[in-house]
């Protein structure tokens, strides 16, 4: 029997979960269900993943700062990734196993990591937005303008993952060279300008240091992604995933 669809493995879903949270898992579980002709199950899985994400971050934000600072950054993602791994085993383990036994094809872990990265950014926007609307700097308008430009550049630069998701390899390479890295460097310049705002609260300067590290990690990952696409290899995937984990930890700290 010829199988003309692909699935995500449990390992790929785990990679996406660790990077992008439960919503990333819900998205990939939904994609598997859609491939298996079970659209309703997929919709339910995605809905539950959104609720789970809200509950997790509500719980995290309710923990006193003195306590949360003592929890290793990797621990919470590891816990929910482990839970979701066993949920996937229960829900789709047999389907994934039979697909493999029938020589069915699977999406690469690289593609799953891209989905996780996109979802991580969505979470990051919420977290960074929370930080942004806390103590107000002296020149509110100038800071707001700089941060808005930062977010626009970020959203534009992250379109790279749409190209990767659609298997548009050449377009992705061109995007990195002509636009992606340029936009992250532009954000680094924006952060430097924002730090020069007279009377800026030190807390915002510290926050901008985190944004700077975030941009530098993005640039590093884009260069590796470009090499992986040009060489058509997965050998850089572990390093790319490691960078995305660093980004995830940075976003969770703020």
PDB file of C-alpha atoms in Angstrom:
ATOM      1  CA  UNK A   1       0.000   0.000   0.000  1.00  0.00           C
ATOM      2  CA  UNK A   2       1.409   3.364  -1.048  1.00  0.00           C
ATOM      3  CA  UNK A   3       1.506   6.006   1.708  1.00  0.00           C
ATOM      4  CA  UNK A   4       1.519   9.545   0.345  1.00  0.00           C
ATOM      5  CA  UNK A   5       1.651  11.575   3.537  1.00  0.00           C
ATOM      6  CA  UNK A   6       4.229  12.428   6.182  1.00  0.00           C
ATOM      7  CA  UNK A   7       4.039  12.459   9.974  1.00  0.00           C
ATOM      8  CA  UNK A   8       6.038  14.032  12.784  1.00  0.00           C
ATOM      9  CA  UNK A   9       7.800  11.584  15.104  1.00  0.00           C
ATOM     10  CA  UNK A  10       7.573  11.770  18.896  1.00  0.00           C
ATOM     11  CA  UNK A  11      11.170  12.993  18.962  1.00  0.00           C
ATOM     12  CA  UNK A  12      10.391  15.817  16.526  1.00  0.00           C
ATOM     13  CA  UNK A  13       7.335  16.836  18.525  1.00  0.00           C
ATOM     14  CA  UNK A  14       9.471  16.824  21.690  1.00  0.00           C
ATOM     15  CA  UNK A  15      12.056  19.090  20.056  1.00  0.00           C
ATOM     16  CA  UNK A  16       9.332  21.542  18.996  1.00  0.00           C
ATOM     17  CA  UNK A  17       7.749  21.379  22.468  1.00  0.00           C
ATOM     18  CA  UNK A  18      10.979  22.188  24.297  1.00  0.00           C
ATOM     19  CA  UNK A  19      11.643  25.141  22.004  1.00  0.00           C
ATOM     20  CA  UNK A  20       8.120  26.504  21.553  1.00  0.00           C
ATOM     21  CA  UNK A  21       6.017  25.151  24.402  1.00  0.00           C
ATOM     22  CA  UNK A  22       2.789  23.120  24.438  1.00  0.00           C
ATOM     23  CA  UNK A  23       1.239  25.098  21.565  1.00  0.00           C
ATOM     24  CA  UNK A  24       4.023  23.883  19.263  1.00  0.00           C
ATOM     25  CA  UNK A  25       3.209  20.325  20.321  1.00  0.00           C
ATOM     26  CA  UNK A  26      -0.487  20.919  19.756  1.00  0.00           C
ATOM     27  CA  UNK A  27       0.205  22.240  16.275  1.00  0.00           C
ATOM     28  CA  UNK A  28       2.288  19.205  15.235  1.00  0.00           C
ATOM     29  CA  UNK A  29      -0.142  16.746  16.825  1.00  0.00           C
ATOM     30  CA  UNK A  30      -2.885  18.463  14.847  1.00  0.00           C
ATOM     31  CA  UNK A  31      -0.840  18.136  11.643  1.00  0.00           C
ATOM     32  CA  UNK A  32      -0.432  14.407  12.303  1.00  0.00           C
ATOM     33  CA  UNK A  33      -4.142  14.001  12.883  1.00  0.00           C
ATOM     34  CA  UNK A  34      -4.910  15.908   9.679  1.00  0.00           C
ATOM     35  CA  UNK A  35      -2.606  13.578   7.736  1.00  0.00           C
ATOM     36  CA  UNK A  36      -4.408  10.618   9.328  1.00  0.00           C
ATOM     37  CA  UNK A  37      -7.799  12.029   8.338  1.00  0.00           C
ATOM     38  CA  UNK A  38      -8.837  12.899  11.900  1.00  0.00           C
ATOM     39  CA  UNK A  39      -9.318  16.663  11.668  1.00  0.00           C
ATOM     40  CA  UNK A  40     -11.634  16.922  14.685  1.00  0.00           C
ATOM     41  CA  UNK A  41      -9.077  15.256  16.950  1.00  0.00           C
ATOM     42  CA  UNK A  42      -6.493  17.713  15.635  1.00  0.00           C
ATOM     43  CA  UNK A  43      -8.627  20.740  16.484  1.00  0.00           C
ATOM     44  CA  UNK A  44      -9.192  19.424  20.005  1.00  0.00           C
ATOM     45  CA  UNK A  45      -5.461  18.817  20.490  1.00  0.00           C
ATOM     46  CA  UNK A  46      -4.581  22.360  19.425  1.00  0.00           C
ATOM     47  CA  UNK A  47      -7.265  23.869  21.662  1.00  0.00           C
ATOM     48  CA  UNK A  48      -6.075  21.882  24.670  1.00  0.00           C
ATOM     49  CA  UNK A  49      -2.464  22.932  24.008  1.00  0.00           C
ATOM     50  CA  UNK A  50      -3.467  26.609  24.071  1.00  0.00           C
ATOM     51  CA  UNK A  51      -5.301  26.143  27.381  1.00  0.00           C
ATOM     52  CA  UNK A  52      -2.308  24.251  28.791  1.00  0.00           C
ATOM     53  CA  UNK A  53       0.024  27.087  27.800  1.00  0.00           C
ATOM     54  CA  UNK A  54      -2.186  29.680  29.487  1.00  0.00           C
ATOM     55  CA  UNK A  55      -2.335  27.594  32.667  1.00  0.00           C
ATOM     56  CA  UNK A  56       1.431  26.993  32.729  1.00  0.00           C
ATOM     57  CA  UNK A  57       2.362  30.643  32.331  1.00  0.00           C
ATOM     58  CA  UNK A  58      -0.358  31.790  34.737  1.00  0.00           C
ATOM     59  CA  UNK A  59       1.170  29.445  37.299  1.00  0.00           C
ATOM     60  CA  UNK A  60       4.712  30.671  36.535  1.00  0.00           C
ATOM     61  CA  UNK A  61       3.753  34.336  36.893  1.00  0.00           C
ATOM     62  CA  UNK A  62       2.026  33.595  40.200  1.00  0.00           C
ATOM     63  CA  UNK A  63       5.190  32.125  41.738  1.00  0.00           C
ATOM     64  CA  UNK A  64       7.115  34.663  43.878  1.00  0.00           C
ATOM     65  CA  UNK A  65      10.209  36.023  42.142  1.00  0.00           C
ATOM     66  CA  UNK A  66      12.447  34.825  44.966  1.00  0.00           C
ATOM     67  CA  UNK A  67      11.253  31.259  44.339  1.00  0.00           C
ATOM     68  CA  UNK A  68      11.260  31.333  40.528  1.00  0.00           C
ATOM     69  CA  UNK A  69      14.857  32.600  40.521  1.00  0.00           C
ATOM     70  CA  UNK A  70      15.937  29.375  42.224  1.00  0.00           C
ATOM     71  CA  UNK A  71      14.348  27.137  39.584  1.00  0.00           C
ATOM     72  CA  UNK A  72      16.764  26.200  36.740  1.00  0.00           C
ATOM     73  CA  UNK A  73      15.621  27.701  33.435  1.00  0.00           C
ATOM     74  CA  UNK A  74      15.584  24.340  31.697  1.00  0.00           C
ATOM     75  CA  UNK A  75      13.513  22.530  34.341  1.00  0.00           C
ATOM     76  CA  UNK A  76       9.996  23.734  33.462  1.00  0.00           C
ATOM     77  CA  UNK A  77      10.373  23.101  29.697  1.00  0.00           C
ATOM     78  CA  UNK A  78      11.812  19.647  30.453  1.00  0.00           C
ATOM     79  CA  UNK A  79       8.830  18.797  32.642  1.00  0.00           C
ATOM     80  CA  UNK A  80       6.124  19.725  30.148  1.00  0.00           C
ATOM     81  CA  UNK A  81       8.133  18.232  27.270  1.00  0.00           C
ATOM     82  CA  UNK A  82       8.315  14.919  29.123  1.00  0.00           C
ATOM     83  CA  UNK A  83       4.582  14.998  29.858  1.00  0.00           C
ATOM     84  CA  UNK A  84       3.725  15.747  26.239  1.00  0.00           C
ATOM     85  CA  UNK A  85       6.048  12.965  25.019  1.00  0.00           C
ATOM     86  CA  UNK A  86       3.951  10.405  26.923  1.00  0.00           C
ATOM     87  CA  UNK A  87       0.709  12.043  25.769  1.00  0.00           C
ATOM     88  CA  UNK A  88       1.840  11.716  22.142  1.00  0.00           C
ATOM     89  CA  UNK A  89       2.755   8.076  22.809  1.00  0.00           C
ATOM     90  CA  UNK A  90      -0.745   7.438  24.102  1.00  0.00           C
ATOM     91  CA  UNK A  91      -2.578   9.387  21.394  1.00  0.00           C
ATOM     92  CA  UNK A  92      -0.500   8.687  18.299  1.00  0.00           C
ATOM     93  CA  UNK A  93       2.194   6.185  19.263  1.00  0.00           C
ATOM     94  CA  UNK A  94       0.576   3.301  17.421  1.00  0.00           C
ATOM     95  CA  UNK A  95      -0.136   5.383  14.305  1.00  0.00           C
ATOM     96  CA  UNK A  96       3.471   6.616  14.206  1.00  0.00           C
ATOM     97  CA  UNK A  97       4.798   3.079  14.710  1.00  0.00           C
ATOM     98  CA  UNK A  98       2.599   1.628  11.942  1.00  0.00           C
ATOM     99  CA  UNK A  99       3.560   4.474   9.623  1.00  0.00           C
ATOM    100  CA  UNK A 100       7.215   3.603  10.150  1.00  0.00           C
ATOM    101  CA  UNK A 101       6.573  -0.120   9.679  1.00  0.00           C
ATOM    102  CA  UNK A 102       4.865   0.653   6.356  1.00  0.00           C
ATOM    103  CA  UNK A 103       7.901   2.672   5.218  1.00  0.00           C
ATOM    104  CA  UNK A 104       6.019   5.952   5.491  1.00  0.00           C
ATOM    105  CA  UNK A 105       7.958   9.207   5.383  1.00  0.00           C
ATOM    106  CA  UNK A 106       8.472  11.577   8.312  1.00  0.00           C
ATOM    107  CA  UNK A 107       9.121  15.292   8.548  1.00  0.00           C
ATOM    108  CA  UNK A 108      12.623  16.170   9.696  1.00  0.00           C
ATOM    109  CA  UNK A 109      13.399  17.317  13.212  1.00  0.00           C
ATOM    110  CA  UNK A 110      14.687  20.475  11.556  1.00  0.00           C
ATOM    111  CA  UNK A 111      11.211  21.330  10.299  1.00  0.00           C
ATOM    112  CA  UNK A 112       9.726  20.611  13.728  1.00  0.00           C
ATOM    113  CA  UNK A 113      12.334  22.903  15.281  1.00  0.00           C
ATOM    114  CA  UNK A 114      11.213  25.658  12.915  1.00  0.00           C
ATOM    115  CA  UNK A 115       7.621  25.277  14.081  1.00  0.00           C
ATOM    116  CA  UNK A 116       8.852  25.373  17.672  1.00  0.00           C
ATOM    117  CA  UNK A 117      10.824  28.549  16.988  1.00  0.00           C
ATOM    118  CA  UNK A 118       7.780  30.306  15.545  1.00  0.00           C
ATOM    119  CA  UNK A 119       5.702  29.400  18.592  1.00  0.00           C
ATOM    120  CA  UNK A 120       8.546  30.454  20.884  1.00  0.00           C
ATOM    121  CA  UNK A 121       8.445  33.905  19.312  1.00  0.00           C
ATOM    122  CA  UNK A 122       4.709  34.179  19.898  1.00  0.00           C
ATOM    123  CA  UNK A 123       5.297  33.365  23.567  1.00  0.00           C
ATOM    124  CA  UNK A 124       8.212  35.770  23.627  1.00  0.00           C
ATOM    125  CA  UNK A 125       6.063  38.616  22.343  1.00  0.00           C
ATOM    126  CA  UNK A 126       3.687  38.113  25.275  1.00  0.00           C
ATOM    127  CA  UNK A 127       6.528  37.915  27.802  1.00  0.00           C
ATOM    128  CA  UNK A 128       8.459  40.854  26.372  1.00  0.00           C
ATOM    129  CA  UNK A 129       5.245  42.826  26.130  1.00  0.00           C
ATOM    130  CA  UNK A 130       4.676  42.241  29.815  1.00  0.00           C
ATOM    131  CA  UNK A 131       8.146  43.551  30.568  1.00  0.00           C
ATOM    132  CA  UNK A 132       7.630  46.479  28.220  1.00  0.00           C
ATOM    133  CA  UNK A 133       4.501  47.695  30.001  1.00  0.00           C
ATOM    134  CA  UNK A 134       6.046  47.603  33.503  1.00  0.00           C
ATOM    135  CA  UNK A 135       8.050  50.623  34.835  1.00  0.00           C
ATOM    136  CA  UNK A 136       7.919  53.500  32.342  1.00  0.00           C
ATOM    137  CA  UNK A 137      11.054  55.289  31.101  1.00  0.00           C
ATOM    138  CA  UNK A 138      11.315  59.073  31.138  1.00  0.00           C
ATOM    139  CA  UNK A 139      10.905  59.542  27.387  1.00  0.00           C
ATOM    140  CA  UNK A 140       7.986  57.172  26.907  1.00  0.00           C
ATOM    141  CA  UNK A 141       7.281  58.075  23.286  1.00  0.00           C
ATOM    142  CA  UNK A 142      10.861  57.586  22.133  1.00  0.00           C
ATOM    143  CA  UNK A 143      11.208  54.270  23.930  1.00  0.00           C
ATOM    144  CA  UNK A 144       7.838  53.076  22.630  1.00  0.00           C
ATOM    145  CA  UNK A 145       8.799  54.060  19.106  1.00  0.00           C
ATOM    146  CA  UNK A 146      12.086  52.163  19.333  1.00  0.00           C
ATOM    147  CA  UNK A 147      10.460  49.064  20.767  1.00  0.00           C
ATOM    148  CA  UNK A 148       7.718  49.123  18.113  1.00  0.00           C
ATOM    149  CA  UNK A 149      10.397  49.242  15.397  1.00  0.00           C
ATOM    150  CA  UNK A 150      12.186  46.371  17.127  1.00  0.00           C
ATOM    151  CA  UNK A 151       9.024  44.256  17.019  1.00  0.00           C
ATOM    152  CA  UNK A 152       8.328  45.083  13.363  1.00  0.00           C
ATOM    153  CA  UNK A 153      11.857  44.060  12.389  1.00  0.00           C
ATOM    154  CA  UNK A 154      11.541  40.888  14.453  1.00  0.00           C
ATOM    155  CA  UNK A 155       8.261  39.875  12.821  1.00  0.00           C
ATOM    156  CA  UNK A 156       9.699  40.512   9.364  1.00  0.00           C
ATOM    157  CA  UNK A 157      12.931  38.615  10.089  1.00  0.00           C
ATOM    158  CA  UNK A 158      11.030  35.594  11.413  1.00  0.00           C
ATOM    159  CA  UNK A 159       9.318  35.130   8.055  1.00  0.00           C
ATOM    160  CA  UNK A 160      12.352  32.962   7.335  1.00  0.00           C
ATOM    161  CA  UNK A 161      10.614  30.107   9.130  1.00  0.00           C
ATOM    162  CA  UNK A 162       7.578  30.423   6.843  1.00  0.00           C
ATOM    163  CA  UNK A 163       9.892  29.909   3.856  1.00  0.00           C
ATOM    164  CA  UNK A 164      11.492  26.890   5.545  1.00  0.00           C
ATOM    165  CA  UNK A 165       8.085  25.478   6.481  1.00  0.00           C
ATOM    166  CA  UNK A 166       7.054  25.735   2.811  1.00  0.00           C
ATOM    167  CA  UNK A 167      10.304  24.073   1.666  1.00  0.00           C
ATOM    168  CA  UNK A 168      11.347  27.211  -0.246  1.00  0.00           C
ATOM    169  CA  UNK A 169      15.055  26.568   0.165  1.00  0.00           C
ATOM    170  CA  UNK A 170      16.506  29.050  -2.338  1.00  0.00           C
ATOM    171  CA  UNK A 171      14.162  31.816  -1.178  1.00  0.00           C
ATOM    172  CA  UNK A 172      15.177  31.131   2.441  1.00  0.00           C
ATOM    173  CA  UNK A 173      18.886  31.428   1.612  1.00  0.00           C
ATOM    174  CA  UNK A 174      18.271  34.675  -0.257  1.00  0.00           C
ATOM    175  CA  UNK A 175      16.125  36.005   2.591  1.00  0.00           C
ATOM    176  CA  UNK A 176      18.885  35.365   5.142  1.00  0.00           C
ATOM    177  CA  UNK A 177      21.494  37.128   2.993  1.00  0.00           C
ATOM    178  CA  UNK A 178      19.410  40.111   1.931  1.00  0.00           C
ATOM    179  CA  UNK A 179      17.047  40.685   4.818  1.00  0.00           C
ATOM    180  CA  UNK A 180      17.141  38.399   7.851  1.00  0.00           C
ATOM    181  CA  UNK A 181      20.567  39.155   9.339  1.00  0.00           C
ATOM    182  CA  UNK A 182      20.273  42.810   8.313  1.00  0.00           C
ATOM    183  CA  UNK A 183      17.069  43.190  10.351  1.00  0.00           C
ATOM    184  CA  UNK A 184      18.619  41.619  13.467  1.00  0.00           C
ATOM    185  CA  UNK A 185      21.606  43.964  13.151  1.00  0.00           C
ATOM    186  CA  UNK A 186      19.194  46.852  12.748  1.00  0.00           C
ATOM    187  CA  UNK A 187      17.560  45.808  16.010  1.00  0.00           C
ATOM    188  CA  UNK A 188      20.952  45.859  17.709  1.00  0.00           C
ATOM    189  CA  UNK A 189      21.357  49.480  16.565  1.00  0.00           C
ATOM    190  CA  UNK A 190      17.874  50.311  17.825  1.00  0.00           C
ATOM    191  CA  UNK A 191      18.738  48.936  21.254  1.00  0.00           C
ATOM    192  CA  UNK A 192      21.890  51.059  21.381  1.00  0.00           C
ATOM    193  CA  UNK A 193      19.842  54.158  20.528  1.00  0.00           C
ATOM    194  CA  UNK A 194      17.223  53.273  23.156  1.00  0.00           C
ATOM    195  CA  UNK A 195      19.937  52.976  25.796  1.00  0.00           C
ATOM    196  CA  UNK A 196      20.905  56.596  25.095  1.00  0.00           C
ATOM    197  CA  UNK A 197      17.484  57.964  26.096  1.00  0.00           C
ATOM    198  CA  UNK A 198      18.087  60.524  28.873  1.00  0.00           C
ATOM    199  CA  UNK A 199      16.934  59.329  32.275  1.00  0.00           C
ATOM    200  CA  UNK A 200      16.217  55.789  31.123  1.00  0.00           C
ATOM    201  CA  UNK A 201      15.539  53.536  34.088  1.00  0.00           C
ATOM    202  CA  UNK A 202      18.451  51.085  34.715  1.00  0.00           C
ATOM    203  CA  UNK A 203      15.913  48.262  34.639  1.00  0.00           C
ATOM    204  CA  UNK A 204      15.238  49.062  30.974  1.00  0.00           C
ATOM    205  CA  UNK A 205      18.941  49.165  30.200  1.00  0.00           C
ATOM    206  CA  UNK A 206      19.301  45.710  31.750  1.00  0.00           C
ATOM    207  CA  UNK A 207      16.301  44.564  29.728  1.00  0.00           C
ATOM    208  CA  UNK A 208      17.911  45.862  26.543  1.00  0.00           C
ATOM    209  CA  UNK A 209      21.010  43.802  27.331  1.00  0.00           C
ATOM    210  CA  UNK A 210      18.793  40.735  27.241  1.00  0.00           C
ATOM    211  CA  UNK A 211      17.298  41.862  23.903  1.00  0.00           C
ATOM    212  CA  UNK A 212      20.835  42.350  22.598  1.00  0.00           C
ATOM    213  CA  UNK A 213      21.809  38.795  23.534  1.00  0.00           C
ATOM    214  CA  UNK A 214      18.590  37.597  21.916  1.00  0.00           C
ATOM    215  CA  UNK A 215      19.470  39.333  18.623  1.00  0.00           C
ATOM    216  CA  UNK A 216      23.035  38.006  18.661  1.00  0.00           C
ATOM    217  CA  UNK A 217      21.742  34.473  19.120  1.00  0.00           C
ATOM    218  CA  UNK A 218      19.304  34.975  16.255  1.00  0.00           C
ATOM    219  CA  UNK A 219      22.126  36.130  13.974  1.00  0.00           C
ATOM    220  CA  UNK A 220      24.197  33.122  14.977  1.00  0.00           C
ATOM    221  CA  UNK A 221      21.304  30.754  14.275  1.00  0.00           C
ATOM    222  CA  UNK A 222      20.533  32.354  10.890  1.00  0.00           C
ATOM    223  CA  UNK A 223      24.128  31.873   9.772  1.00  0.00           C
ATOM    224  CA  UNK A 224      23.970  28.209  10.746  1.00  0.00           C
ATOM    225  CA  UNK A 225      20.587  27.789   9.070  1.00  0.00           C
ATOM    226  CA  UNK A 226      22.047  29.273   5.892  1.00  0.00           C
ATOM    227  CA  UNK A 227      24.943  26.795   5.983  1.00  0.00           C
ATOM    228  CA  UNK A 228      22.542  23.912   6.570  1.00  0.00           C
ATOM    229  CA  UNK A 229      20.377  24.950   3.618  1.00  0.00           C
ATOM    230  CA  UNK A 230      23.301  25.537   1.258  1.00  0.00           C
ATOM    231  CA  UNK A 231      24.942  22.230   2.165  1.00  0.00           C
ATOM    232  CA  UNK A 232      21.575  20.451   2.323  1.00  0.00           C
ATOM    233  CA  UNK A 233      22.484  18.752   5.600  1.00  0.00           C
ATOM    234  CA  UNK A 234      21.099  18.155   9.083  1.00  0.00           C
ATOM    235  CA  UNK A 235      24.520  18.130  10.737  1.00  0.00           C
ATOM    236  CA  UNK A 236      24.057  21.659  12.111  1.00  0.00           C
ATOM    237  CA  UNK A 237      20.661  20.846  13.608  1.00  0.00           C
ATOM    238  CA  UNK A 238      21.946  20.000  17.146  1.00  0.00           C
ATOM    239  CA  UNK A 239      23.759  23.343  17.342  1.00  0.00           C
ATOM    240  CA  UNK A 240      20.742  25.217  15.970  1.00  0.00           C
ATOM    241  CA  UNK A 241      18.476  23.528  18.506  1.00  0.00           C
ATOM    242  CA  UNK A 242      20.947  24.424  21.267  1.00  0.00           C
ATOM    243  CA  UNK A 243      20.825  28.087  20.226  1.00  0.00           C
ATOM    244  CA  UNK A 244      17.037  28.021  20.181  1.00  0.00           C
ATOM    245  CA  UNK A 245      17.089  26.578  23.689  1.00  0.00           C
ATOM    246  CA  UNK A 246      19.265  29.508  24.788  1.00  0.00           C
ATOM    247  CA  UNK A 247      16.776  31.904  23.214  1.00  0.00           C
ATOM    248  CA  UNK A 248      13.923  30.149  24.961  1.00  0.00           C
ATOM    249  CA  UNK A 249      15.700  30.415  28.313  1.00  0.00           C
ATOM    250  CA  UNK A 250      16.350  34.113  27.762  1.00  0.00           C
ATOM    251  CA  UNK A 251      12.699  34.761  26.984  1.00  0.00           C
ATOM    252  CA  UNK A 252      11.550  32.787  30.015  1.00  0.00           C
ATOM    253  CA  UNK A 253      13.832  34.790  32.326  1.00  0.00           C
ATOM    254  CA  UNK A 254      12.119  38.066  31.356  1.00  0.00           C
TER     255      UNK A 254
END
